[in-house]
PDB file of C-alpha atoms in Angstrom:
ATOM      1  CA  MET A   1     161.112 153.072  55.108  1.00  0.00           C
ATOM      2  CA  LYS A   2     157.564 154.471  55.333  1.00  0.00           C
ATOM      3  CA  ILE A   3     156.128 151.270  53.850  1.00  0.00           C
ATOM      4  CA  ALA A   4     157.973 149.064  56.353  1.00  0.00           C
ATOM      5  CA  LYS A   5     156.819 151.275  59.242  1.00  0.00           C
ATOM      6  CA  THR A   6     153.217 151.170  57.989  1.00  0.00           C
ATOM      7  CA  VAL A   7     153.339 147.370  57.672  1.00  0.00           C
ATOM      8  CA  VAL A   8     154.677 147.037  61.222  1.00  0.00           C
ATOM      9  CA  MET A   9     152.005 149.387  62.609  1.00  0.00           C
ATOM     10  CA  LEU A  10     149.234 147.605  60.706  1.00  0.00           C
ATOM     11  CA  THR A  11     150.491 144.215  61.900  1.00  0.00           C
ATOM     12  CA  LEU A  12     150.568 145.408  65.519  1.00  0.00           C
ATOM     13  CA  ALA A  13     147.089 146.898  65.236  1.00  0.00           C
ATOM     14  CA  LEU A  14     145.632 143.743  63.744  1.00  0.00           C
ATOM     15  CA  SER A  15     147.399 141.411  66.145  1.00  0.00           C
ATOM     16  CA  GLY A  16     146.292 143.539  69.108  1.00  0.00           C
ATOM     17  CA  ALA A  17     142.658 143.260  68.070  1.00  0.00           C
ATOM     18  CA  TRP A  18     142.970 139.530  67.547  1.00  0.00           C
ATOM     19  CA  VAL A  19     144.826 138.849  70.789  1.00  0.00           C
ATOM     20  CA  SER A  20     142.369 140.854  72.899  1.00  0.00           C
ATOM     21  CA  ALA A  21     139.441 138.625  71.913  1.00  0.00           C
ATOM     22  CA  ALA A  22     138.755 136.152  74.693  1.00  0.00           C
ATOM     23  CA  VAL A  23     136.071 134.077  76.338  1.00  0.00           C
ATOM     24  CA  GLU A  24     136.003 134.287  80.127  1.00  0.00           C
ATOM     25  CA  VAL A  25     133.795 131.926  82.090  1.00  0.00           C
ATOM     26  CA  SER A  26     133.267 132.204  85.832  1.00  0.00           C
ATOM     27  CA  PHE A  27     131.013 130.461  88.337  1.00  0.00           C
ATOM     28  CA  VAL A  28     129.039 132.476  90.897  1.00  0.00           C
ATOM     29  CA  LYS A  29     128.632 130.585  94.205  1.00  0.00           C
ATOM     30  CA  PRO A  30     129.040 127.086  92.699  1.00  0.00           C
ATOM     31  CA  ASP A  31     128.518 125.500  96.121  1.00  0.00           C
ATOM     32  CA  GLN A  32     124.884 126.683  95.878  1.00  0.00           C
ATOM     33  CA  PHE A  33     124.178 125.248  92.405  1.00  0.00           C
ATOM     34  CA  ILE A  34     121.059 123.062  92.178  1.00  0.00           C
ATOM     35  CA  ASP A  35     122.966 119.978  91.024  1.00  0.00           C
ATOM     36  CA  ILE A  36     126.621 119.651  90.213  1.00  0.00           C
ATOM     37  CA  GLU A  37     127.305 116.695  92.479  1.00  0.00           C
ATOM     38  CA  GLY A  38     129.984 114.298  91.463  1.00  0.00           C
ATOM     39  CA  ALA A  39     129.023 110.776  90.528  1.00  0.00           C
ATOM     40  CA  ASN A  40     130.711 107.872  88.771  1.00  0.00           C
ATOM     41  CA  PHE A  41     134.027 108.793  90.450  1.00  0.00           C
ATOM     42  CA  ARG A  42     133.966 112.390  89.171  1.00  0.00           C
ATOM     43  CA  ARG A  43     134.424 115.480  91.323  1.00  0.00           C
ATOM     44  CA  GLN A  44     132.372 118.678  91.132  1.00  0.00           C
ATOM     45  CA  ASP A  45     135.477 120.584  90.013  1.00  0.00           C
ATOM     46  CA  ASP A  46     135.904 118.197  87.056  1.00  0.00           C
ATOM     47  CA  TYR A  47     132.388 119.002  85.820  1.00  0.00           C
ATOM     48  CA  LEU A  48     132.879 122.747  86.283  1.00  0.00           C
ATOM     49  CA  GLU A  49     136.218 122.709  84.474  1.00  0.00           C
ATOM     50  CA  ALA A  50     134.754 120.714  81.579  1.00  0.00           C
ATOM     51  CA  LEU A  51     131.789 123.109  81.292  1.00  0.00           C
ATOM     52  CA  GLN A  52     134.146 126.096  81.395  1.00  0.00           C
ATOM     53  CA  LYS A  53     136.334 124.681  78.626  1.00  0.00           C
ATOM     54  CA  HIS A  54     133.321 123.882  76.467  1.00  0.00           C
ATOM     55  CA  PHE A  55     131.849 127.382  76.805  1.00  0.00           C
ATOM     56  CA  GLN A  56     135.268 128.823  75.897  1.00  0.00           C
ATOM     57  CA  LYS A  57     135.709 126.571  72.870  1.00  0.00           C
ATOM     58  CA  VAL A  58     132.244 127.219  71.443  1.00  0.00           C
ATOM     59  CA  GLY A  59     132.428 130.932  72.264  1.00  0.00           C
ATOM     60  CA  GLU A  60     135.753 131.375  70.469  1.00  0.00           C
ATOM     61  CA  THR A  61     134.377 129.591  67.411  1.00  0.00           C
ATOM     62  CA  THR A  62     130.997 131.350  67.387  1.00  0.00           C
ATOM     63  CA  LEU A  63     132.196 134.889  68.165  1.00  0.00           C
ATOM     64  CA  PRO A  64     135.687 135.205  66.660  1.00  0.00           C
ATOM     65  CA  GLY A  65     137.363 138.528  67.378  1.00  0.00           C
ATOM     66  CA  LYS A  66     134.895 139.432  70.120  1.00  0.00           C
ATOM     67  CA  ASP A  67     135.216 139.268  73.890  1.00  0.00           C
ATOM     68  CA  LEU A  68     132.643 137.217  75.761  1.00  0.00           C
ATOM     69  CA  LYS A  69     132.242 137.167  79.529  1.00  0.00           C
ATOM     70  CA  ILE A  70     129.932 134.532  80.966  1.00  0.00           C
ATOM     71  CA  GLU A  71     128.908 134.238  84.610  1.00  0.00           C
ATOM     72  CA  ILE A  72     127.248 130.929  85.357  1.00  0.00           C
ATOM     73  CA  THR A  73     124.874 131.334  88.281  1.00  0.00           C
ATOM     74  CA  ASP A  74     123.300 127.873  88.426  1.00  0.00           C
ATOM     75  CA  VAL A  75     123.787 124.381  87.009  1.00  0.00           C
ATOM     76  CA  ASP A  76     121.464 121.384  87.053  1.00  0.00           C
ATOM     77  CA  LEU A  77     123.035 118.460  85.198  1.00  0.00           C
ATOM     78  CA  ALA A  78     120.962 115.924  83.274  1.00  0.00           C
ATOM     79  CA  GLY A  79     119.652 113.137  85.479  1.00  0.00           C
ATOM     80  CA  ARG A  80     119.868 112.675  89.221  1.00  0.00           C
ATOM     81  CA  VAL A  81     122.579 111.290  91.439  1.00  0.00           C
ATOM     82  CA  GLU A  82     121.431 108.215  93.332  1.00  0.00           C
ATOM     83  CA  PRO A  83     123.335 105.978  95.740  1.00  0.00           C
ATOM     84  CA  ARG A  84     124.090 102.369  94.902  1.00  0.00           C
ATOM     85  CA  ARG A  85     124.324  99.482  97.357  1.00  0.00           C
ATOM     86  CA  ASN A  86     128.098  99.354  97.087  1.00  0.00           C
ATOM     87  CA  GLY A  87     128.348 102.909  98.466  1.00  0.00           C
ATOM     88  CA  THR A  88     129.145 104.689  95.208  1.00  0.00           C
ATOM     89  CA  ASP A  89     126.848 107.182  93.538  1.00  0.00           C
ATOM     90  CA  ILE A  90     125.637 107.006  89.959  1.00  0.00           C
ATOM     91  CA  ARG A  91     123.835 109.546  87.783  1.00  0.00           C
ATOM     92  CA  ILE A  92     120.526 108.125  86.504  1.00  0.00           C
ATOM     93  CA  LEU A  93     118.731 109.602  83.460  1.00  0.00           C
ATOM     94  CA  ARG A  94     115.006 108.980  83.502  1.00  0.00           C
ATOM     95  CA  ASP A  95     112.700 111.534  81.952  1.00  0.00           C
ATOM     96  CA  ARG A  96     112.332 115.110  80.786  1.00  0.00           C
ATOM     97  CA  ALA A  97     111.992 116.374  84.363  1.00  0.00           C
ATOM     98  CA  ASP A  98     115.662 115.486  84.754  1.00  0.00           C
ATOM     99  CA  GLY A  99     116.769 117.591  81.763  1.00  0.00           C
ATOM    100  CA  PRO A 100     119.878 119.759  82.057  1.00  0.00           C
ATOM    101  CA  SER A 101     119.632 123.449  82.873  1.00  0.00           C
ATOM    102  CA  ILE A 102     122.190 126.270  83.167  1.00  0.00           C
ATOM    103  CA  GLN A 103     121.449 129.837  84.290  1.00  0.00           C
ATOM    104  CA  LEU A 104     123.905 132.514  83.124  1.00  0.00           C
ATOM    105  CA  ARG A 105     124.626 136.171  82.408  1.00  0.00           C
ATOM    106  CA  TYR A 106     126.785 137.303  79.508  1.00  0.00           C
ATOM    107  CA  VAL A 107     128.397 140.366  77.944  1.00  0.00           C
ATOM    108  CA  VAL A 108     129.732 140.506  74.368  1.00  0.00           C
ATOM    109  CA  SER A 109     132.161 143.292  73.526  1.00  0.00           C
ATOM    110  CA  GLU A 110     134.620 144.232  70.815  1.00  0.00           C
ATOM    111  CA  ASN A 111     137.623 146.502  71.315  1.00  0.00           C
ATOM    112  CA  GLY A 112     136.226 147.555  74.694  1.00  0.00           C
ATOM    113  CA  VAL A 113     132.785 148.490  73.341  1.00  0.00           C
ATOM    114  CA  GLU A 114     129.844 146.539  74.735  1.00  0.00           C
ATOM    115  CA  LEU A 115     127.749 145.098  71.921  1.00  0.00           C
ATOM    116  CA  ARG A 116     125.289 142.976  73.812  1.00  0.00           C
ATOM    117  CA  ARG A 117     124.339 141.877  77.310  1.00  0.00           C
ATOM    118  CA  GLY A 118     121.803 139.389  78.556  1.00  0.00           C
ATOM    119  CA  GLU A 119     120.658 136.630  80.859  1.00  0.00           C
ATOM    120  CA  SER A 120     119.621 133.176  79.753  1.00  0.00           C
ATOM    121  CA  ARG A 121     118.347 129.960  81.214  1.00  0.00           C
ATOM    122  CA  LEU A 122     119.473 127.112  78.999  1.00  0.00           C
ATOM    123  CA  ARG A 123     117.143 124.108  79.245  1.00  0.00           C
ATOM    124  CA  ASP A 124     116.721 120.920  77.291  1.00  0.00           C
ATOM    125  CA  LEU A 125     113.643 118.970  78.318  1.00  0.00           C
ATOM    126  CA  ALA A 126     114.011 116.716  75.258  1.00  0.00           C
ATOM    127  CA  TYR A 127     117.614 115.876  76.134  1.00  0.00           C
ATOM    128  CA  MET A 128     117.220 112.139  75.561  1.00  0.00           C
ATOM    129  CA  THR A 129     115.745 112.510  72.065  1.00  0.00           C
ATOM    130  CA  GLY A 130     117.275 113.570  68.783  1.00  0.00           C
ATOM    131  CA  PHE A 131     120.822 113.397  67.525  1.00  0.00           C
ATOM    132  CA  ASN A 132     123.703 114.039  69.898  1.00  0.00           C
ATOM    133  CA  SER A 133     127.164 114.293  68.351  1.00  0.00           C
ATOM    134  CA  TYR A 134     128.906 113.739  71.688  1.00  0.00           C
ATOM    135  CA  SER A 135     130.032 110.295  72.758  1.00  0.00           C
ATOM    136  CA  ASP A 136     127.940 108.160  75.091  1.00  0.00           C
ATOM    137  CA  GLY A 137     131.039 108.065  77.289  1.00  0.00           C
ATOM    138  CA  ASP A 138     131.032 111.861  77.755  1.00  0.00           C
ATOM    139  CA  PRO A 139     129.382 112.576  81.127  1.00  0.00           C
ATOM    140  CA  LEU A 140     128.370 116.069  79.917  1.00  0.00           C
ATOM    141  CA  ARG A 141     127.106 115.141  76.446  1.00  0.00           C
ATOM    142  CA  TYR A 142     123.597 116.498  77.099  1.00  0.00           C
ATOM    143  CA  GLU A 143     124.883 119.739  78.611  1.00  0.00           C
ATOM    144  CA  LYS A 144     127.351 120.263  75.745  1.00  0.00           C
ATOM    145  CA  ARG A 145     124.644 119.793  73.127  1.00  0.00           C
ATOM    146  CA  MET A 146     122.445 122.259  75.026  1.00  0.00           C
ATOM    147  CA  ILE A 147     125.294 124.805  75.138  1.00  0.00           C
ATOM    148  CA  ASP A 148     125.971 124.365  71.400  1.00  0.00           C
ATOM    149  CA  ASN A 149     122.288 124.932  70.628  1.00  0.00           C
ATOM    150  CA  TRP A 150     122.181 128.036  72.836  1.00  0.00           C
ATOM    151  CA  PHE A 151     125.149 129.588  71.022  1.00  0.00           C
ATOM    152  CA  LYS A 152     123.476 128.902  67.655  1.00  0.00           C
ATOM    153  CA  GLN A 153     120.162 130.392  68.772  1.00  0.00           C
ATOM    154  CA  GLU A 154     121.612 133.361  70.665  1.00  0.00           C
ATOM    155  CA  PHE A 155     124.515 134.318  68.387  1.00  0.00           C
ATOM    156  CA  GLY A 156     123.789 132.594  65.066  1.00  0.00           C
ATOM    157  CA  PRO A 157     123.517 134.478  61.752  1.00  0.00           C
ATOM    158  CA  ALA A 158     119.921 135.559  62.403  1.00  0.00           C
ATOM    159  CA  ASN A 159     120.988 137.267  65.654  1.00  0.00           C
ATOM    160  CA  ALA A 160     124.405 138.597  64.596  1.00  0.00           C
ATOM    161  CA  LYS A 161     125.157 142.091  65.852  1.00  0.00           C
TER     162      LYS A 161
END
């Protein structure tokens, strides 16, 4: 009986710690972001939702068992939105001045104890060079690569806490 009770208590304790780990992503005043305009038939909310999901996915993989809260305070997508003659807008990628940028604040905690807090400005001025594992058809491929690189640099093995 004692063994069964101990197993149940241990299972609950472990599952509670695992379940509590989460990645929360919020946007602070997104209507004031530098550039999150829709183009190519996409809405601003579609971009924000895709960025949110990507931060959550990478955060859960990079920091398993830890809670991560991210507040995104500014977004500037790669390229610039320009009008076309037919009345639709298109995002044009030209040079490094058009590189993606995301400003954010974050807090990492575990079991309610804050481990780390910080602010970062993610930038990728060389966004059109090098290998990108995301499809050419992904409208956020440059931003996703930048986010992946930030997680590696900020929370990789050399910076583990």
